[in-house]
Tab-separated table of N, CA, C and O in Angstrom:
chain	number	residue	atom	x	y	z
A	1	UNK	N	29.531	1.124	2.145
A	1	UNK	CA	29.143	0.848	3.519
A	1	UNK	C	28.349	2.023	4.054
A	1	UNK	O	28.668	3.188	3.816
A	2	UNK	N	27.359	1.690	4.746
A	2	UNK	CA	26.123	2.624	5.465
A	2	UNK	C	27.157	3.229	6.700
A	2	UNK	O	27.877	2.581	7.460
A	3	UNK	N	26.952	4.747	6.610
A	3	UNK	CA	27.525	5.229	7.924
A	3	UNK	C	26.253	5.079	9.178
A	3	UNK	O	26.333	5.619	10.281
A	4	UNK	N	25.320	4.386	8.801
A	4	UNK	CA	24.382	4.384	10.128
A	4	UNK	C	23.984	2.611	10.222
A	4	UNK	O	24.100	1.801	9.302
A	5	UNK	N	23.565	2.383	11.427
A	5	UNK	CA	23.280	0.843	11.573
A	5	UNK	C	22.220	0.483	11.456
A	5	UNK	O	21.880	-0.548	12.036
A	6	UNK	N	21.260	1.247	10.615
A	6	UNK	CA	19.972	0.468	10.370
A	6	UNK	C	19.638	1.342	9.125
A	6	UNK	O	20.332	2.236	8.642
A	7	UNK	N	18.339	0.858	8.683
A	7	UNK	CA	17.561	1.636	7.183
A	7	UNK	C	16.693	2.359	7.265
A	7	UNK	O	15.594	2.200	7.795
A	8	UNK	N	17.237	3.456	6.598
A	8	UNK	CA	16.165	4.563	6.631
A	8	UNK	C	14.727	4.702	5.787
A	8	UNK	O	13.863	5.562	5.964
A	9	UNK	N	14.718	3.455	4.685
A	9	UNK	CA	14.048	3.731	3.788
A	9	UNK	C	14.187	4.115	2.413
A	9	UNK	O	13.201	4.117	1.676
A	10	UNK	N	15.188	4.401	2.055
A	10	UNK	CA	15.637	5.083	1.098
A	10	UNK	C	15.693	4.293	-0.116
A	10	UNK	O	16.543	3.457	-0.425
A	11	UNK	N	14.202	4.848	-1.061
A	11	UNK	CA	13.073	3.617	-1.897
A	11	UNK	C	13.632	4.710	-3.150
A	11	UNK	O	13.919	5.897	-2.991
A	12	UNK	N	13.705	3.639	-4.866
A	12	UNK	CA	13.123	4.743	-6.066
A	12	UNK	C	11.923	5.012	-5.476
A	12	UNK	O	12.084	6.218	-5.292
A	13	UNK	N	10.800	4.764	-5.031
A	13	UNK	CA	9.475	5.552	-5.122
A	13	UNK	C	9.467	6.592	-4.389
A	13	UNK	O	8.618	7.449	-4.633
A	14	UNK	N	10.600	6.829	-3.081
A	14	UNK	CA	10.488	7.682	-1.926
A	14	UNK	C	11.252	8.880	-3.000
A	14	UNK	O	10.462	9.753	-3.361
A	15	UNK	N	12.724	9.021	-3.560
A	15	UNK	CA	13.347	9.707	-4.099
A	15	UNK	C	12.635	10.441	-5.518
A	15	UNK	O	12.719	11.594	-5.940
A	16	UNK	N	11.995	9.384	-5.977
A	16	UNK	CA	11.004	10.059	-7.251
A	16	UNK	C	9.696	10.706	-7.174
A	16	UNK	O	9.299	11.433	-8.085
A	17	UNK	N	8.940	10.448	-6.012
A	17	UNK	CA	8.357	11.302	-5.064
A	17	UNK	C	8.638	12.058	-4.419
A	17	UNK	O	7.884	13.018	-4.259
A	18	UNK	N	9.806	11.975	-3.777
A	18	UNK	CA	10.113	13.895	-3.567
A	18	UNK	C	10.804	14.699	-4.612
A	18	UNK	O	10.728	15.901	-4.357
A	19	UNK	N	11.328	14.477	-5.496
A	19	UNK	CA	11.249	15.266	-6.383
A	19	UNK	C	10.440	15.947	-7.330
A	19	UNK	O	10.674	17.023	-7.880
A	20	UNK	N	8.981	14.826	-7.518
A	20	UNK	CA	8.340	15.345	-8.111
A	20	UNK	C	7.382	16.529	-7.077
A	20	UNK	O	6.737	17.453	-7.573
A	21	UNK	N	7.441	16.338	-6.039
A	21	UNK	CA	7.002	17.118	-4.982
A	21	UNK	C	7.884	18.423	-5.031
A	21	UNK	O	7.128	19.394	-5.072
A	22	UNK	N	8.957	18.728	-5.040
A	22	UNK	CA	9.482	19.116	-4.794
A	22	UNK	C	9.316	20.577	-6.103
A	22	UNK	O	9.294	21.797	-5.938
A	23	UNK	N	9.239	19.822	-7.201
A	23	UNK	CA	9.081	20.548	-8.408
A	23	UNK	C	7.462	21.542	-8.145
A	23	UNK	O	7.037	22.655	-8.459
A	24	UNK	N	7.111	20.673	-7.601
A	24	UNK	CA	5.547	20.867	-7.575
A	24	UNK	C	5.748	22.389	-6.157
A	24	UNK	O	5.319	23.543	-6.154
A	25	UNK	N	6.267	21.903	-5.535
A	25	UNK	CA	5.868	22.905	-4.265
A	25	UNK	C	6.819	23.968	-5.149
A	25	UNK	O	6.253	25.012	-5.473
A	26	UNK	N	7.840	23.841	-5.457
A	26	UNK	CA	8.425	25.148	-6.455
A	26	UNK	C	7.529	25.731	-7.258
A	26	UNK	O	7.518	26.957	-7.366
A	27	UNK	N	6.696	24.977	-7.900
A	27	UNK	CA	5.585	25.955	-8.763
A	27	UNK	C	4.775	26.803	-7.854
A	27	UNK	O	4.566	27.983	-8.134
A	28	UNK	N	4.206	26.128	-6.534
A	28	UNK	CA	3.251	26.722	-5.904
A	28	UNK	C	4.278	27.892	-5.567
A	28	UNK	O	4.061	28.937	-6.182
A	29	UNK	N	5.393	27.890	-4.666
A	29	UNK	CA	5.969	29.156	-4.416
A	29	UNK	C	6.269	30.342	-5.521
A	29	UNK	O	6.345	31.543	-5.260
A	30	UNK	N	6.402	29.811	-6.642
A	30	UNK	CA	6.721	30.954	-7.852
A	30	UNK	C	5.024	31.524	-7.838
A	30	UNK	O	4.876	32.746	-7.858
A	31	UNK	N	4.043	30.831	-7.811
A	31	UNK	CA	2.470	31.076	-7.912
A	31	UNK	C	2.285	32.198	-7.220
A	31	UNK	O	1.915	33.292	-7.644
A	32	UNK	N	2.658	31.763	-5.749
A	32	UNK	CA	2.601	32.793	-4.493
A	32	UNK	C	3.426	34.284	-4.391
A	32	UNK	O	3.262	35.322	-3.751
A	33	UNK	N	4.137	33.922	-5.120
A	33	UNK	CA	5.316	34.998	-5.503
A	33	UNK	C	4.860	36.086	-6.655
A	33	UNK	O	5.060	37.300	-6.629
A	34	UNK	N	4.201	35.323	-7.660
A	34	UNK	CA	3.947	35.995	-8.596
A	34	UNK	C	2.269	36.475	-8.720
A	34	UNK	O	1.717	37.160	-9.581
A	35	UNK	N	1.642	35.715	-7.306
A	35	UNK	CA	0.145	35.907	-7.700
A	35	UNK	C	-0.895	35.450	-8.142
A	35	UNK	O	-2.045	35.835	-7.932
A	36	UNK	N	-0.373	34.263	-9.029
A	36	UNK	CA	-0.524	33.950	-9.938
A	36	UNK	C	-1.373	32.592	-9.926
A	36	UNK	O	-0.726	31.545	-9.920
A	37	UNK	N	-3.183	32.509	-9.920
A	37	UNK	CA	-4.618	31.134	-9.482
A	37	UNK	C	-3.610	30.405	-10.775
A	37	UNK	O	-2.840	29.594	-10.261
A	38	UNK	N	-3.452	30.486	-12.143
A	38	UNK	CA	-3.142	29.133	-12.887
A	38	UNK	C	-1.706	28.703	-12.018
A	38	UNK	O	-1.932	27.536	-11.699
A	39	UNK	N	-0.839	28.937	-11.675
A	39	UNK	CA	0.559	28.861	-11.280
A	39	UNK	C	0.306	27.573	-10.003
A	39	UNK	O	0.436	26.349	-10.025
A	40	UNK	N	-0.093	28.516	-8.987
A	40	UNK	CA	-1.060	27.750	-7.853
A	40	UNK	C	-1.559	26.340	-7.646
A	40	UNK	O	-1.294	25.457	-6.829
A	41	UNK	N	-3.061	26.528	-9.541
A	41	UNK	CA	-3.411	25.131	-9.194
A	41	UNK	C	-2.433	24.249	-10.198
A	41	UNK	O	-2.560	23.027	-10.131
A	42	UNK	N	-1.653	24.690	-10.945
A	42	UNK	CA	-0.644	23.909	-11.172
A	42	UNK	C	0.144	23.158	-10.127
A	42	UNK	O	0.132	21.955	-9.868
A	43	UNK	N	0.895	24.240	-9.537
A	43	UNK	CA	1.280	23.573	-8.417
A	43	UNK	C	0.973	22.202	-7.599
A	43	UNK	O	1.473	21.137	-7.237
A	44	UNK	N	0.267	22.674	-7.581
A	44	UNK	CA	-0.610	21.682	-6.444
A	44	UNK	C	-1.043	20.523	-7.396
A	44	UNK	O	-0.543	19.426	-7.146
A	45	UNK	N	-1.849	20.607	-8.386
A	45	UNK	CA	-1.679	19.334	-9.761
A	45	UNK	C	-0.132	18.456	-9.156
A	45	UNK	O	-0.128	17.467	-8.423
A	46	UNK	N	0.998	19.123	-9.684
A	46	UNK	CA	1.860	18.311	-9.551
A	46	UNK	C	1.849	17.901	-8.536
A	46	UNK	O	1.696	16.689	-8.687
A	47	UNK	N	1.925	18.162	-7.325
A	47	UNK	CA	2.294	17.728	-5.764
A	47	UNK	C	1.560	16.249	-5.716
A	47	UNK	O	2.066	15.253	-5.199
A	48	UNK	N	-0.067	16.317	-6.524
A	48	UNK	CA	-0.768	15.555	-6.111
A	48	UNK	C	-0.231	14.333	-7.311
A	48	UNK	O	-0.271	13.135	-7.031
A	49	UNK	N	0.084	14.656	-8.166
A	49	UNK	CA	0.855	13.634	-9.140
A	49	UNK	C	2.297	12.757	-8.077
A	49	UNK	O	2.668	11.593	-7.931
A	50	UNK	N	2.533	13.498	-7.783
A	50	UNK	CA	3.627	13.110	-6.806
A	50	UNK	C	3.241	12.079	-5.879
A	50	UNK	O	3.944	11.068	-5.901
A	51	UNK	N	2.140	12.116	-4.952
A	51	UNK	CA	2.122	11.584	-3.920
A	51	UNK	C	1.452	10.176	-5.304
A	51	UNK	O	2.024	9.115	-5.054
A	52	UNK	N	0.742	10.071	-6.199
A	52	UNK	CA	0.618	9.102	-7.471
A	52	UNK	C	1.683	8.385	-8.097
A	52	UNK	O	1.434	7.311	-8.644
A	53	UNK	N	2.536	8.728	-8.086
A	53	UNK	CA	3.578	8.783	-8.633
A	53	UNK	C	4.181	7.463	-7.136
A	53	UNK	O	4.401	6.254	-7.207
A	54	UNK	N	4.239	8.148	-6.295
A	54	UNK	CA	5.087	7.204	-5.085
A	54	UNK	C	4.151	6.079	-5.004
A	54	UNK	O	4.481	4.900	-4.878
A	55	UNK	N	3.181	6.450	-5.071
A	55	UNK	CA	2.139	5.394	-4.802
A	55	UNK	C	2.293	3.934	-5.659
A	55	UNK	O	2.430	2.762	-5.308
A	56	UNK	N	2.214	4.512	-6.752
A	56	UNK	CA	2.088	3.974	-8.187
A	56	UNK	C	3.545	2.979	-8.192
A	56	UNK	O	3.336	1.843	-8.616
A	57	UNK	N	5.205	3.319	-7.708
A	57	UNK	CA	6.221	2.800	-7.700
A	57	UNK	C	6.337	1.645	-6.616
A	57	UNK	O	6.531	0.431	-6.556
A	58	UNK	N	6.112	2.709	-5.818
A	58	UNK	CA	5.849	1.327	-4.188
A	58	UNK	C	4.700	-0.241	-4.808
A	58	UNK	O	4.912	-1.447	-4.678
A	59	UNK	N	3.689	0.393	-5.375
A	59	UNK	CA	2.715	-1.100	-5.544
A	59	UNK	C	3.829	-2.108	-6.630
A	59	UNK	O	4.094	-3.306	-6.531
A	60	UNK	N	4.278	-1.171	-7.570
A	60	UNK	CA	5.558	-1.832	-8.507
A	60	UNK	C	6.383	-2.832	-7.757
A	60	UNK	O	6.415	-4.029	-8.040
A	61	UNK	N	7.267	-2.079	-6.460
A	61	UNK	CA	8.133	-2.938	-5.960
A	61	UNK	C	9.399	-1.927	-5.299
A	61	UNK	O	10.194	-2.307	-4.439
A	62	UNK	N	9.373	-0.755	-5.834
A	62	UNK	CA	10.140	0.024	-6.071
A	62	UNK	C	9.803	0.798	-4.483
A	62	UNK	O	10.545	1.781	-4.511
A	63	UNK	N	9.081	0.820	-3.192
A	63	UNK	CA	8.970	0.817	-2.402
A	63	UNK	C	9.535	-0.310	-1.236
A	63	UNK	O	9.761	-1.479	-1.546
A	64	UNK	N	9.715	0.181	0.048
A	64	UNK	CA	9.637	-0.863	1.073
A	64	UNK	C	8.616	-0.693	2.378
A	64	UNK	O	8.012	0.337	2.678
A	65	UNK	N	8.587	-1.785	2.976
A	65	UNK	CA	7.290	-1.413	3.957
A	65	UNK	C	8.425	-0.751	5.010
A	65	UNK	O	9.647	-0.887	5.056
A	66	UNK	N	7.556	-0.034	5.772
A	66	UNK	CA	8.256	0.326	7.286
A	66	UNK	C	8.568	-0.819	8.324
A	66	UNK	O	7.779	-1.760	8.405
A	67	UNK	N	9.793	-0.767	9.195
A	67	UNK	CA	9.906	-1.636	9.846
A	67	UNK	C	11.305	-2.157	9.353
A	67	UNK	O	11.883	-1.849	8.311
A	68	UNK	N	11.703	-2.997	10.317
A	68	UNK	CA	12.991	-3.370	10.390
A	68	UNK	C	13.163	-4.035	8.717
A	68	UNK	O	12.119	-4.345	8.144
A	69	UNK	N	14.397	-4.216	8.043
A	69	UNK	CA	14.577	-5.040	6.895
A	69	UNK	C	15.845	-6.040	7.138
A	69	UNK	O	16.476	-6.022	8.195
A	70	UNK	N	16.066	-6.667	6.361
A	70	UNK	CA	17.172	-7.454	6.222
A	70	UNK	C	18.334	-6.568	5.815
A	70	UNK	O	18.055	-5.426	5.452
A	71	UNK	N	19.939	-7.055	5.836
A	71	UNK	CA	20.823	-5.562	5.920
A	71	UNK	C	20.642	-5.903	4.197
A	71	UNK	O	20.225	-5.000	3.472
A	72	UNK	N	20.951	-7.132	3.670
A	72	UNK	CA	20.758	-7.127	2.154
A	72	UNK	C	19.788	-6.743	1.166
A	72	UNK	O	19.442	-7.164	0.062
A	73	UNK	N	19.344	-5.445	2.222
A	73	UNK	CA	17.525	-5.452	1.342
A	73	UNK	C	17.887	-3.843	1.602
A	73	UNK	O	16.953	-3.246	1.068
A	74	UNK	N	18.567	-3.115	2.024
A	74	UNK	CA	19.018	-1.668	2.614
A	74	UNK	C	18.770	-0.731	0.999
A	74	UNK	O	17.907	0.128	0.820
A	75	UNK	N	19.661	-1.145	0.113
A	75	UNK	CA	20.143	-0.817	-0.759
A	75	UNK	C	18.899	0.069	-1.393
A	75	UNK	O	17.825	-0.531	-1.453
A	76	UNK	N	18.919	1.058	-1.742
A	76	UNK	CA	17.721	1.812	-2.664
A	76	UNK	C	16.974	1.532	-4.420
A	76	UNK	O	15.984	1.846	-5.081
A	77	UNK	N	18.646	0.488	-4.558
A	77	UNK	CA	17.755	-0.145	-5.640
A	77	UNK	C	17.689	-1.777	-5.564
A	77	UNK	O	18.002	-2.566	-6.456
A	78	UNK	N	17.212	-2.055	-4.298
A	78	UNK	CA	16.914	-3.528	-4.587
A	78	UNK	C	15.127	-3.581	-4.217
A	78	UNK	O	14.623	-3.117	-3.194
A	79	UNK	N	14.487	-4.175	-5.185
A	79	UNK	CA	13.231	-4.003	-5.210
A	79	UNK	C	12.442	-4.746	-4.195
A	79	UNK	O	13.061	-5.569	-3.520
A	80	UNK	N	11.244	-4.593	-3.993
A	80	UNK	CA	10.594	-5.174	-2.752
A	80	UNK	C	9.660	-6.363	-3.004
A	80	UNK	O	8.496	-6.136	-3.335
A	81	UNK	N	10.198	-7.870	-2.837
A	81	UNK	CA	9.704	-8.967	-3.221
A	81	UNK	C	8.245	-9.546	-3.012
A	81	UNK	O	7.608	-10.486	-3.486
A	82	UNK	N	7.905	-8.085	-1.651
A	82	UNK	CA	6.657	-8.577	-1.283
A	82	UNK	C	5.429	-7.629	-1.698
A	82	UNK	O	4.296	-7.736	-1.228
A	83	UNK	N	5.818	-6.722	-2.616
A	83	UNK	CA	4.824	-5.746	-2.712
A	83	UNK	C	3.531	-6.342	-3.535
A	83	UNK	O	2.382	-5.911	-3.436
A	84	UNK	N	3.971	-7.434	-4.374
A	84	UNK	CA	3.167	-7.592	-4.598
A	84	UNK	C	2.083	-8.485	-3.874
A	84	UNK	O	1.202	-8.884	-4.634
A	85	UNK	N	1.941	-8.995	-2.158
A	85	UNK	CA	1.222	-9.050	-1.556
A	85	UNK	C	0.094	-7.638	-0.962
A	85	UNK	O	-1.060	-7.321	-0.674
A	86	UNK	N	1.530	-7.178	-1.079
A	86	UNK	CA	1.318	-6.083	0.032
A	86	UNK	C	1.603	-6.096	1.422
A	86	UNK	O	1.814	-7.120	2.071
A	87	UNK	N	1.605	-5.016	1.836
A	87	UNK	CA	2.448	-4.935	3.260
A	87	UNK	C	1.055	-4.358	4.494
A	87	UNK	O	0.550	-3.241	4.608
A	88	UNK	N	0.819	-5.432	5.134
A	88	UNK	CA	-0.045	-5.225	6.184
A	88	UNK	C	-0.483	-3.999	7.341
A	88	UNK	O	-1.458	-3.928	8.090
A	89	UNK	N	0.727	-3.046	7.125
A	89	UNK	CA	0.076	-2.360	8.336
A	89	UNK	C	0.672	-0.375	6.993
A	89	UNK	O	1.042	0.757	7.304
A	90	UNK	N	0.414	-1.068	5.677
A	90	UNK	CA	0.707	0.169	4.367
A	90	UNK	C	-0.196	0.671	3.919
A	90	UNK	O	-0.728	0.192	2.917
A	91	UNK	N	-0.787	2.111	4.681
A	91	UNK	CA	-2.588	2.425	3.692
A	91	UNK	C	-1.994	2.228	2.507
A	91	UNK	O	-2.744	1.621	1.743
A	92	UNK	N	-0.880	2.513	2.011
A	92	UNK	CA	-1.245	2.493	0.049
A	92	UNK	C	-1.109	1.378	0.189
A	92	UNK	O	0.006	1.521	0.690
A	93	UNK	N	-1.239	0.368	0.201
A	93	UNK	CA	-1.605	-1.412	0.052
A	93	UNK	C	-2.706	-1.714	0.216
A	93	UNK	O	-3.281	-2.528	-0.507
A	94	UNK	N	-3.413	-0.938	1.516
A	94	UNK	CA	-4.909	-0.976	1.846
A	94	UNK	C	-5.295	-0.626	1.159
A	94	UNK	O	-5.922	-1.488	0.543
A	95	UNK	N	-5.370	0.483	0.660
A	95	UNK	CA	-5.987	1.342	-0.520
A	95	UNK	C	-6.459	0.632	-1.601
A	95	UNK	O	-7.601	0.661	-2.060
A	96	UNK	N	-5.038	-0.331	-2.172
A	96	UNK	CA	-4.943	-0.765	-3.688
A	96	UNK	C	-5.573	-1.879	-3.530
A	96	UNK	O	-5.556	-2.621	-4.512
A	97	UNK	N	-6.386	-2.410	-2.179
A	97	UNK	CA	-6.628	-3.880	-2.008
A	97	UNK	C	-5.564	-4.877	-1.366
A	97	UNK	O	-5.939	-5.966	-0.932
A	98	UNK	N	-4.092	-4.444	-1.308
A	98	UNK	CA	-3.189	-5.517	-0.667
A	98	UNK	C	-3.152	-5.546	0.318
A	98	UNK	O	-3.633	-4.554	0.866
A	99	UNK	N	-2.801	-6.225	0.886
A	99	UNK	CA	-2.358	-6.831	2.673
A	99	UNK	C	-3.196	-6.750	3.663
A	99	UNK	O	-2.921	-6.305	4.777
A	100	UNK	N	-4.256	-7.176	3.306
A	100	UNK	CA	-5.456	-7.094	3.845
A	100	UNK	C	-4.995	-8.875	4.615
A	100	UNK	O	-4.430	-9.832	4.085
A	101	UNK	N	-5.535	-8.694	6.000
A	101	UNK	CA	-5.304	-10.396	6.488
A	101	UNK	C	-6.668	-11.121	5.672
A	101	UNK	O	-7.676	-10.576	5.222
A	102	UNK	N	-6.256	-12.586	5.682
A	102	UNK	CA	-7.271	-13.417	5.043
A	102	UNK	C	-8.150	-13.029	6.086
A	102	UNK	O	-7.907	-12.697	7.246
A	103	UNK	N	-9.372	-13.144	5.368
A	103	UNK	CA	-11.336	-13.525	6.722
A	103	UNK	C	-11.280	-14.691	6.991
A	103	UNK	O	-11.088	-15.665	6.263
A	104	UNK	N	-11.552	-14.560	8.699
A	104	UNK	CA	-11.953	-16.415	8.839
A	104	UNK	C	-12.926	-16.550	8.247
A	104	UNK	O	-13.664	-15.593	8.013
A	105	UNK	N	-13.219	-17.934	7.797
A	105	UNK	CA	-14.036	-18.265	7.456
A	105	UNK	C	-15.537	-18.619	8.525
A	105	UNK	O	-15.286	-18.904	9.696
A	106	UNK	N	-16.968	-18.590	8.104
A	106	UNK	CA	-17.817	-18.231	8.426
A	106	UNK	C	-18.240	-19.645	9.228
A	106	UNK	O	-18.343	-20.717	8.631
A	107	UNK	N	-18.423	-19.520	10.388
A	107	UNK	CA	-18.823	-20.845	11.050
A	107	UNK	C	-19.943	-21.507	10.478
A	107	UNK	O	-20.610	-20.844	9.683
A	108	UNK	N	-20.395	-23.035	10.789
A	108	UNK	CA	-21.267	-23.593	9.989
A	108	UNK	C	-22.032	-23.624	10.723
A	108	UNK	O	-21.736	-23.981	11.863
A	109	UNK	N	-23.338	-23.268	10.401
A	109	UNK	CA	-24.698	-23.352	11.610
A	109	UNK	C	-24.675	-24.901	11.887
A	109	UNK	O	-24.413	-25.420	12.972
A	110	UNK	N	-25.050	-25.656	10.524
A	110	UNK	CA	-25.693	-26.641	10.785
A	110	UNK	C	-24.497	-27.329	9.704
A	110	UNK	O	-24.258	-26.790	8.623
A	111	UNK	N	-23.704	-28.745	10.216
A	111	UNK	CA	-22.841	-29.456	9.802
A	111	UNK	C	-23.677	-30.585	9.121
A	111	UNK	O	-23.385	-30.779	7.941
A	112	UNK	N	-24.534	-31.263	9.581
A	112	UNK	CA	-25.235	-31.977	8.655
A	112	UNK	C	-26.609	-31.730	7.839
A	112	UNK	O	-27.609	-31.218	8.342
A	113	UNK	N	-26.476	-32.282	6.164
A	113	UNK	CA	-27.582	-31.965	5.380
A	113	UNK	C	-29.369	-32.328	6.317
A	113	UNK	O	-29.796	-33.334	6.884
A	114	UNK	N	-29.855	-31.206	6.117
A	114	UNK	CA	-31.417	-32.104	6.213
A	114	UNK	C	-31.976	-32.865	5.460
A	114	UNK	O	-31.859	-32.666	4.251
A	115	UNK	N	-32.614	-33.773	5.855
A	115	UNK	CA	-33.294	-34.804	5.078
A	115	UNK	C	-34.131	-34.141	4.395
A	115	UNK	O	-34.259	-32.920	4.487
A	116	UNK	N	-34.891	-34.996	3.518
A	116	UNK	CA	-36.152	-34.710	2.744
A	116	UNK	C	-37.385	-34.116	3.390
A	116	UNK	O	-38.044	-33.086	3.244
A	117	UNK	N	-37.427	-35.190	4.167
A	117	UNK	CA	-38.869	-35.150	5.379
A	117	UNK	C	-38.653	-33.671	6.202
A	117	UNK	O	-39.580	-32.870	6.314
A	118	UNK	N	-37.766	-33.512	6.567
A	118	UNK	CA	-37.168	-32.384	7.280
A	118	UNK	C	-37.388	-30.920	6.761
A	118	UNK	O	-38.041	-29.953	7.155
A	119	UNK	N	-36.603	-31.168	5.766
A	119	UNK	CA	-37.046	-30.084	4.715
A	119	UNK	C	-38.503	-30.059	4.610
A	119	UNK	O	-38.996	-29.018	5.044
A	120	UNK	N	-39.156	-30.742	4.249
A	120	UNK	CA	-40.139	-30.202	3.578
A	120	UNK	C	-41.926	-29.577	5.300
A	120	UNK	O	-42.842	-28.766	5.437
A	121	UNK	N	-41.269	-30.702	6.029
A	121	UNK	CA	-41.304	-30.336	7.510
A	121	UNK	C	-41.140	-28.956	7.730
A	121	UNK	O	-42.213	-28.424	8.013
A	122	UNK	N	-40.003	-28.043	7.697
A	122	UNK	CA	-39.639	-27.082	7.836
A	122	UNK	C	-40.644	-26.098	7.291
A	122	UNK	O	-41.293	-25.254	7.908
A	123	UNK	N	-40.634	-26.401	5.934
A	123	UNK	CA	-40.845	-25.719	4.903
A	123	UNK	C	-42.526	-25.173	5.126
A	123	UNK	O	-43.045	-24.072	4.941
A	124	UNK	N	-43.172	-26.713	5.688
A	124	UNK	CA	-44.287	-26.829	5.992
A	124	UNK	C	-44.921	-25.878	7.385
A	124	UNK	O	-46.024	-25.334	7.437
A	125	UNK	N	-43.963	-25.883	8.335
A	125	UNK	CA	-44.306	-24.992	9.321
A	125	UNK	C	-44.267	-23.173	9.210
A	125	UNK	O	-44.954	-22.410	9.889
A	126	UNK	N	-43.280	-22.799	8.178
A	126	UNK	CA	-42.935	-21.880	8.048
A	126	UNK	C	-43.870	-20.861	7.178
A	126	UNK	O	-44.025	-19.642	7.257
A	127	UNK	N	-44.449	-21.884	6.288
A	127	UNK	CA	-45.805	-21.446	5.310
A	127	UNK	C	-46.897	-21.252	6.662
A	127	UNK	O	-47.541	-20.214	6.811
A	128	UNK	N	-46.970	-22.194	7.422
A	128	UNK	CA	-47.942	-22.393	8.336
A	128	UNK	C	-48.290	-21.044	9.443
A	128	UNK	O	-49.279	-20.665	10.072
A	129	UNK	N	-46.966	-20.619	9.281
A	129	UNK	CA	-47.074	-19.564	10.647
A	129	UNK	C	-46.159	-19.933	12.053
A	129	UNK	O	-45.479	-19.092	12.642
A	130	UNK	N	-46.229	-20.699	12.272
A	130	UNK	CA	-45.397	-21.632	13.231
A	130	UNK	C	-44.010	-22.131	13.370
A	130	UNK	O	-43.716	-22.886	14.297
């Protein structure tokens, strides 16, 4: 049982992303500590694997969107049924192409075909200048 009344979020992609972050900002501090440009852009390599890494789990499923959930959906390992739409208001969904709303579709100038005569009418004025 949750000692709090709602969800915090608490995703595999959120937990495996901060750890790999976590490893990562430890390198940068030993870098800083020791001085040390390879240490540094190591560091920072990983961090950026990290935020890849979350990215990469969430499009899986292994993420949830923000926003209220169902209480049976709380759990950190129950996976997210909709990721593979994508979640509408998630840059990493935007990003990957998901949850983008459908486009209306494009109004119709003209609902009925032109005739022959018409066409070629048209066609005729347009060569013409007119």
């Amino acid at each position: 049982m949750s000692a709090h009344p709602y969800d915090h979020g608490h995703t595999v992609a959120g937990w495996t992303g901060f750890a790999v972050a976590i490893a990562g900002t430890t390198v940068l501090g030993v870098g800083v500590c020791a001085g040390s440009g390879p240490l540094l852009i190591a560091g920072a390599g990983v961090v950026v694997v990290s935020l890849l890494v979350t990215w990469g789990l969430h499009l899986a499923g292994w993420g949830k969107p923000s926003g209220p959930r169902p209480r049976d959906q709380w759990d950190w390992r129950v996976r997210d049924a909709g990721a593979r739409e994508g979640h509408t208001e998630c840059v990493g969904c935007l990003l990957a192409g998901r949850g983008r709303k459908p486009a209306a579709p494009a109004p119709v100038r003209n609902a009925r075909p032109a005739a022959r005569g018409e066409a070629r009418a048209a066609a005729g004025t347009a060569a013409a200048g007119g």
